[in-house]
Coordinates of C-alpha atoms in Angstrom, one line a residue:
P55 CA -0.5 0.2 -0.1
D56 CA 2.7 2.5 0.7
R57 CA 4.0 1.8 -2.5
I58 CA 0.7 2.4 -4.7
A59 CA 0.0 5.5 -2.8
A60 CA 3.9 6.8 -3.3
T61 CA 3.1 6.2 -7.0
A62 CA -0.6 6.5 -7.8
A63 CA -0.2 10.1 -8.6
D64 CA 2.0 9.6 -11.4
V65 CA 0.1 6.2 -12.9
D66 CA -0.2 6.8 -16.2
P67 CA -3.7 7.3 -17.8
D68 CA -3.2 4.6 -20.6
E69 CA -1.4 2.3 -18.4
M70 CA -4.8 2.3 -16.5
Q71 CA -6.9 0.7 -19.5
S72 CA -5.1 -2.9 -18.6
L73 CA -5.8 -2.5 -14.4
P74 CA -9.3 -4.7 -13.7
L75 CA -11.8 -2.3 -12.0
T76 CA -10.9 -4.1 -8.5
D77 CA -7.5 -3.1 -9.2
A78 CA -8.4 0.4 -10.3
A79 CA -10.3 1.3 -7.0
G80 CA -7.7 -0.3 -4.7
T81 CA -5.1 2.7 -6.3
S82 CA -7.4 5.3 -5.3
L83 CA -8.5 4.2 -2.0
V84 CA -5.1 5.0 -0.8
S85 CA -4.2 8.4 -2.6
A86 CA -6.3 11.5 -3.2
H87 CA -4.6 12.4 -6.0
G88 CA -4.9 9.2 -7.9
S89 CA -8.5 8.9 -8.0
M90 CA -9.1 11.7 -11.4
V91 CA -6.5 9.2 -12.8
S92 CA -8.1 5.8 -12.0
V93 CA -11.5 7.2 -13.7
R94 CA -9.9 8.2 -16.5
G95 CA -8.2 4.9 -16.9
I96 CA -11.6 3.5 -16.7
G97 CA -13.5 5.2 -19.1
M98 CA -10.9 4.8 -22.1
S99 CA -10.9 1.2 -21.1
D100 CA -11.3 -0.6 -24.5
A101 CA -14.1 -2.7 -22.5
A102 CA -16.4 0.3 -22.3
D103 CA -18.8 -1.0 -24.9
N104 CA -19.9 -4.1 -22.7
P105 CA -22.7 -2.7 -20.7
E106 CA -21.4 -5.1 -18.1
Y107 CA -18.5 -3.5 -17.7
R108 CA -19.6 -0.3 -17.7
L109 CA -21.9 -0.6 -14.9
A110 CA -19.4 -2.0 -13.1
A111 CA -17.4 0.6 -13.7
V112 CA -19.6 3.4 -12.4
K113 CA -20.4 1.2 -9.5
A114 CA -16.3 1.3 -9.1
I115 CA -16.2 5.2 -9.7
I116 CA -18.5 6.0 -7.0
A117 CA -16.8 3.0 -4.3
M118 CA -12.8 5.4 -5.1
C119 CA -15.0 9.0 -4.6
S120 CA -17.4 8.5 -1.8
Q121 CA -14.8 6.3 0.3
R122 CA -14.7 7.4 4.6
S123 CA -16.8 10.6 3.7
Y124 CA -15.2 11.6 0.1
A125 CA -11.4 11.3 1.9
N126 CA -10.0 10.6 -1.3
L127 CA -11.1 13.4 -3.2
A128 CA -9.6 16.8 -3.6
D129 CA -11.6 18.5 -6.0
F130 CA -15.8 18.1 -5.8
E131 CA -16.6 20.0 -8.9
W132 CA -14.8 17.3 -10.9
Y133 CA -16.8 14.9 -9.0
V134 CA -20.2 16.0 -9.7
A135 CA -19.5 16.7 -13.1
T136 CA -18.3 13.1 -13.8
L137 CA -21.8 11.9 -11.9
A138 CA -23.8 13.6 -14.4
D139 CA -21.6 12.8 -17.4
L140 CA -22.0 9.7 -16.4
V141 CA -26.0 9.9 -16.3
Y142 CA -24.9 9.6 -20.7
V143 CA -24.0 6.3 -20.0
A144 CA -26.1 4.5 -22.7
G145 CA -27.7 0.8 -22.3
V146 CA -26.6 0.9 -18.3
D147 CA -29.5 2.1 -16.0
V148 CA -27.3 3.6 -12.9
S149 CA -30.3 6.4 -12.2
Q150 CA -30.2 5.6 -8.6
L151 CA -27.3 4.5 -7.9
L152 CA -26.3 8.5 -9.2
S153 CA -29.1 10.1 -7.7
E154 CA -28.4 9.3 -4.5
R155 CA -24.5 10.1 -5.0
L156 CA -25.5 13.4 -6.5
L157 CA -27.3 14.8 -4.0
D158 CA -25.4 13.4 -0.5
V159 CA -22.5 15.1 -2.3
T160 CA -24.5 18.5 -2.8
V161 CA -26.0 18.5 0.7
R162 CA -22.9 16.9 2.4
V163 CA -20.4 19.6 0.8
R164 CA -22.0 23.4 1.1
Q165 CA -18.9 24.7 -1.4
V166 CA -20.1 22.2 -4.5
R167 CA -23.9 23.2 -3.8
A168 CA -23.6 26.3 -6.6
F169 CA -21.7 23.8 -9.3
S170 CA -24.9 21.2 -8.6
I171 CA -27.0 23.9 -9.9
K172 CA -25.2 24.6 -12.9
M173 CA -25.0 20.9 -13.5
A174 CA -28.7 20.3 -12.3
R175 CA -29.3 22.7 -14.9
R176 CA -27.4 20.8 -17.6
L177 CA -29.6 17.9 -17.2
L178 CA -33.0 19.2 -17.1
S179 CA -32.0 21.3 -20.2
D180 CA -31.1 18.2 -22.6
S181 CA -34.9 17.4 -24.3
K182 CA -33.6 14.1 -25.5
L183 CA -32.9 13.1 -21.5
V184 CA -36.2 14.5 -20.5
D185 CA -38.2 13.3 -23.0
R186 CA -36.8 9.3 -22.8
A187 CA -37.7 9.5 -18.7
T188 CA -40.8 11.3 -19.0
S189 CA -41.5 8.2 -22.2
V190 CA -39.9 5.1 -20.5
G191 CA -38.7 6.3 -17.0
F192 CA -34.7 5.9 -17.8
N193 CA -32.9 8.5 -15.8
S194 CA -36.1 9.6 -14.6
S195 CA -34.5 9.3 -10.5
V196 CA -31.4 11.4 -11.2
L197 CA -33.8 14.2 -13.2
A198 CA -36.1 14.3 -9.7
T199 CA -32.7 14.6 -7.7
A200 CA -31.4 17.3 -10.4
A201 CA -35.1 19.5 -9.5
Y202 CA -34.4 18.6 -6.2
I203 CA -31.4 20.5 -6.0
L204 CA -32.2 23.4 -8.7
G205 CA -35.0 24.3 -6.0
E206 CA -33.5 24.0 -2.5
Y207 CA -30.6 25.6 -3.4
C208 CA -32.2 28.0 -6.1
T209 CA -30.9 31.3 -3.8
L210 CA -26.6 30.4 -4.5
Q211 CA -27.4 31.5 -8.4
P212 CA -29.0 34.1 -10.1
S213 CA -32.5 33.0 -10.5
S214 CA -34.3 33.1 -13.8
S215 CA -37.7 32.3 -15.5
D216 CA -36.8 29.6 -17.5
D217 CA -35.9 27.1 -14.7
I218 CA -39.3 27.4 -13.8
S219 CA -39.9 25.8 -17.2
L220 CA -37.4 23.4 -16.9
L221 CA -39.1 21.7 -13.7
L222 CA -42.2 21.5 -15.4
P223 CA -41.6 19.7 -18.7
M224 CA -44.4 18.3 -21.0
G225 CA -44.1 14.4 -19.5
L226 CA -44.2 15.6 -16.4
S227 CA -47.3 13.4 -15.3
K228 CA -46.2 10.3 -16.1
L229 CA -43.4 10.2 -13.7
S230 CA -44.4 8.8 -10.4
D231 CA -46.0 10.0 -7.8
E232 CA -42.8 11.1 -5.9
Q233 CA -41.0 12.7 -8.5
Q234 CA -43.9 14.4 -9.8
A235 CA -44.3 15.6 -6.4
T236 CA -40.8 16.8 -6.3
F237 CA -40.9 18.6 -9.6
I238 CA -44.2 20.6 -8.2
Q239 CA -42.1 21.7 -5.4
A240 CA -39.0 22.5 -6.6
A241 CA -40.9 24.8 -9.0
L242 CA -43.0 26.1 -6.3
K243 CA -39.5 27.1 -4.9
V244 CA -37.8 28.3 -7.9
Y245 CA -40.7 30.9 -9.0
T246 CA -41.2 32.7 -5.5
H247 CA -37.7 33.0 -5.7
W248 CA -37.2 34.2 -8.7
L249 CA -40.1 36.7 -7.8
K250 CA -38.6 37.6 -4.7
E251 CA -35.5 38.7 -7.0
V252 CA -37.4 41.1 -9.5
S253 CA -39.4 43.1 -6.9
G254 CA -36.5 44.7 -6.5
Y255 CA -36.7 46.2 -10.0
W256 CA -40.1 47.3 -9.7
N257 CA -39.5 50.6 -11.1
N258 CA -40.7 50.2 -14.2
T259 CA -43.8 48.8 -16.4
E260 CA -41.2 46.0 -18.0
I261 CA -40.7 44.3 -14.2
W262 CA -44.7 44.6 -14.1
E263 CA -45.5 43.2 -17.1
L264 CA -43.0 40.4 -16.7
V265 CA -44.5 39.1 -13.6
R266 CA -47.7 38.6 -14.7
S267 CA -46.8 37.1 -18.1
V268 CA -44.5 34.5 -16.4
T269 CA -47.6 33.9 -13.7
T270 CA -49.7 33.4 -16.6
T271 CA -47.7 31.0 -18.2
T272 CA -47.4 29.1 -14.9
Q273 CA -51.0 28.8 -14.9
S274 CA -50.9 27.5 -17.9
A275 CA -48.4 24.8 -17.8
L276 CA -49.7 23.4 -14.3
S277 CA -53.4 23.4 -15.7
S278 CA -52.0 21.4 -19.1
R279 CA -49.7 18.8 -16.8
F280 CA -52.3 18.3 -14.3
L281 CA -56.0 20.0 -14.5
A282 CA -56.9 18.9 -18.3
G283 CA -57.8 23.1 -18.2
V284 CA -60.7 22.9 -15.7
S285 CA -61.9 25.4 -14.0
E286 CA -61.5 26.7 -10.8
E287 CA -64.8 26.2 -9.8
H288 CA -63.9 22.7 -10.4
L289 CA -60.7 22.7 -9.4
S290 CA -61.1 20.8 -5.9
S291 CA -62.6 17.9 -7.8
A292 CA -59.7 18.0 -10.5
T293 CA -56.8 17.4 -7.7
A294 CA -58.8 14.8 -5.2
D295 CA -58.1 12.5 -8.1
L296 CA -54.1 13.1 -8.2
P297 CA -51.8 11.0 -5.3
L298 CA -52.4 13.0 -2.0
Q299 CA -48.1 13.9 -1.8
V300 CA -48.9 15.4 -5.8
S301 CA -52.2 16.8 -5.0
G302 CA -51.0 18.9 -1.9
R303 CA -48.1 20.4 -3.4
L304 CA -50.2 21.5 -6.6
R305 CA -53.1 23.3 -5.0
L306 CA -51.0 25.1 -3.2
F307 CA -48.8 25.9 -6.1
V308 CA -52.4 27.2 -8.0
E309 CA -53.3 29.5 -4.8
V310 CA -49.9 31.1 -4.7
L311 CA -50.2 31.7 -8.1
K312 CA -53.5 33.0 -7.7
A313 CA -52.5 35.7 -5.1
V314 CA -49.7 37.0 -7.0
S315 CA -52.1 37.6 -10.2
V316 CA -54.4 39.4 -8.1
A317 CA -51.9 41.3 -5.9
T318 CA -50.2 42.4 -9.5
A319 CA -53.4 43.0 -11.1
N320 CA -53.0 47.0 -10.9
L321 CA -49.5 48.6 -11.4
G322 CA -48.3 49.9 -8.6
D323 CA -45.4 53.0 -7.8
S324 CA -44.1 49.1 -5.6
A325 CA -44.2 45.4 -5.8
P326 CA -47.3 44.1 -3.6
P327 CA -45.3 42.6 -0.1
V328 CA -46.8 39.2 -1.2
C329 CA -44.0 38.7 -3.8
S330 CA -40.8 39.2 -1.8
E331 CA -42.6 37.7 1.2
L332 CA -43.0 34.5 0.0
H333 CA -40.0 32.6 -0.6
S334 CA -39.5 33.4 3.3
L335 CA -41.9 29.8 3.5
F336 CA -39.5 27.6 2.1
T337 CA -36.1 29.0 4.1
A338 CA -36.8 28.8 7.7
Y339 CA -34.6 26.0 8.1
E340 CA -31.5 24.9 6.0
L341 CA -31.1 21.2 5.4
N342 CA -27.8 19.2 6.9
P343 CA -27.3 15.7 6.7
V344 CA -28.1 14.1 9.8
S345 CA -26.3 10.2 10.5
A346 CA -27.8 7.1 10.9
A347 CA -28.0 6.6 14.6
A348 CA -29.7 10.7 15.2
Q349 CA -32.9 9.2 15.6
G350 CA -32.5 7.1 18.3
K351 CA -31.0 10.0 20.4
V352 CA -34.1 12.0 20.0
P353 CA -36.5 11.9 23.0
V354 CA -39.8 10.2 22.9
P355 CA -42.5 12.6 24.2
E356 CA -44.1 11.8 27.6
D357 CA -47.9 12.3 26.1
L358 CA -47.6 10.0 23.0
D359 CA -50.1 8.1 22.7
L360 CA -50.0 5.4 19.4
D361 CA -52.7 3.3 21.4
T362 CA -55.8 5.3 21.3
P363 CA -57.1 5.4 17.9
L364 CA -57.8 8.5 15.9
G365 CA -61.2 7.7 14.3
D366 CA -63.9 5.4 15.2
P367 CA -63.3 1.7 14.9
I368 CA -63.2 -0.5 12.3
P369 CA -66.9 -2.8 12.2
D370 CA -65.3 -6.4 12.2
T371 CA -66.9 -8.8 9.6
T372 CA -65.6 -11.8 10.2
D373 CA -68.6 -12.9 12.1
R374 CA -71.0 -11.7 9.6
V375 CA -73.5 -14.2 8.4
M376 CA -73.7 -14.3 4.6
P377 CA -77.2 -14.0 3.0
P378 CA -78.6 -17.8 1.7
P379 CA -77.4 -18.1 -2.2
S380 CA -80.2 -16.9 -4.4
P381 CA -82.3 -20.0 -5.4
L382 CA -81.7 -22.0 -9.0
P383 CA -83.6 -19.6 -12.1
A384 CA -87.0 -22.5 -13.7
P385 CA -86.5 -24.2 -16.5
R386 CA -87.5 -21.8 -19.3
P387 CA -90.2 -23.5 -22.2
L388 CA -88.8 -24.4 -25.1
A389 CA -88.4 -21.4 -27.4
A390 CA -90.8 -21.3 -30.5
S391 CA -87.9 -21.6 -33.0
H392 CA -87.1 -24.9 -31.7
A393 CA -90.9 -26.1 -32.1
N394 CA -90.4 -27.4 -35.8
D395 CA -86.3 -28.6 -35.1
P396 CA -85.8 -32.4 -35.7
Y397 CA -82.9 -32.2 -33.8
Y398 CA -83.5 -30.7 -30.2
L399 CA -84.4 -32.7 -27.9
P400 CA -85.5 -30.9 -24.9
N401 CA -85.9 -34.0 -23.0
V402 CA -84.2 -37.3 -23.1
D403 CA -87.7 -39.4 -22.7
D404 CA -88.4 -38.0 -26.6
I405 CA -85.4 -40.1 -27.9
P406 CA -86.6 -42.7 -29.5
M407 CA -85.5 -45.9 -29.6
V408 CA -83.5 -48.4 -32.3
A409 CA -83.0 -52.2 -32.0
L410 CA -79.8 -53.2 -32.7
Q411 CA -78.8 -56.1 -34.9
L412 CA -75.7 -57.7 -33.5
D413 CA -75.5 -60.7 -35.9
D414 CA -76.0 -58.2 -38.9
Q415 CA -74.0 -55.8 -37.1
S416 CA -70.6 -58.4 -37.1
A417 CA -70.6 -59.8 -40.4
R418 CA -70.2 -56.3 -42.2
T419 CA -67.6 -55.2 -39.6
R420 CA -65.8 -58.5 -41.0
K421 CA -66.8 -57.7 -44.4
H422 CA -65.1 -54.2 -43.9
R423 CA -61.7 -55.7 -42.6
K424 CA -61.5 -58.0 -45.8
S425 CA -61.9 -54.9 -48.0
K426 CA -58.9 -53.1 -46.1
K427 CA -56.3 -56.0 -46.5
K428 CA -56.9 -55.9 -50.1
S429 CA -56.5 -52.3 -50.6
R430 CA -53.4 -53.1 -48.4
R431 CA -51.7 -54.9 -51.2
K432 CA -52.6 -52.8 -53.4
A433 CA -51.2 -49.5 -52.1
K434 CA -47.4 -48.0 -53.4
P435 CA -44.6 -49.2 -51.0
H436 CA -43.5 -46.7 -48.5
S437 CA -40.8 -44.2 -49.4
P438 CA -37.8 -45.0 -47.6
S439 CA -37.2 -43.6 -43.9
P440 CA -35.4 -41.0 -42.8
P441 CA -31.5 -41.3 -41.7
P442 CA -31.4 -41.5 -37.6
P443 CA -30.1 -38.2 -36.3
V444 CA -26.7 -37.4 -35.9
P445 CA -25.5 -36.9 -32.1
V446 CA -24.6 -33.6 -31.1
D447 CA -22.9 -32.1 -28.1
I448 CA -24.2 -30.2 -26.0
A449 CA -22.8 -27.9 -23.2
G450 CA -24.0 -27.7 -19.9
D451 CA -23.7 -24.5 -18.2
E452 CA -20.5 -25.9 -16.3
D453 CA -18.7 -25.4 -20.5
M454 CA -20.4 -22.2 -21.2
P455 CA -17.2 -19.3 -21.7
D456 CA -17.1 -16.2 -19.2
I457 CA -17.9 -13.8 -21.4
S458 CA -17.0 -11.4 -18.4
K459 CA -13.9 -11.8 -19.3

């Protein structure tokens, strides 16, 4: 290990192509300067066209960089950019893994949050990536994480109304319920932050018109994505059919937009207070990582009662007496259409009885057998039978080649 640590920074990237993934990961585990070299070596490997190799390479890269709370990492912006680049690894579904790492490093490392916002915008601005995620679900988890980062840390970058459109894509309703709620909440945070920033320039007509335009556009986007253009009178019934985590955030967003639309109906000398105060709803507390054992240190309130039911008890239906089965319907009378049908016999007693003469039947059977033997003698000879099959050697599982090498 000491020898590896001393030479890791001087490793030639071309030489890394011949190292297995485990050796490459082990090299960077002991040096903070060898991570970037090892990752470049893995990415330039000739086996990178193999999907199985690409999946193993992504896991190896993450293992190298995230060991011991990123102790082997010197450039966190490079790591975030690498995670964003790995999203485009074709044919490998690593969305969940990348989203967890992207969120973890962004939450834990304060200095990289502003750069993570840039990478989030880059991912959400890729129309092909978004269309594929909303159509077949590929990379949908990492896009939801990008939306969360853009909304949670939007105050670290200059705001733009274009970010609101990025967080309300056309196929948003096709994502999972949790991902839809994440996008809506992030769009609400970005909208209120943008509204607060432009309120400081409320000295001309252009800002007032811009606020009115963005508010109307956002209302139309929410209506087309979730509400199918319903009116305000039917808003409650339209959102009632949506999942709870989606409908709650959607109704909040709609009410915020409605309040801003009413407050900015007329141009005034200064911005309405609602425009500068709404974003404070989301900035009361800062999101920070919590250890896994922190929950056990939270004291349980003394008056906490989890045994008393919140509502009326559910009636017990195990002893309920089932009603008796309904009687079978009476047989229907003979239909008039079958009255003259000679083959329709509704009653077996109506079947006519015919006496069978066994002697005559035996004579006819012997005569049929003799005629059949004569026809066989006159038949043409059979074609020669096909040759027996050639035996083949079918390889079992133990004889199959190992394609991973």
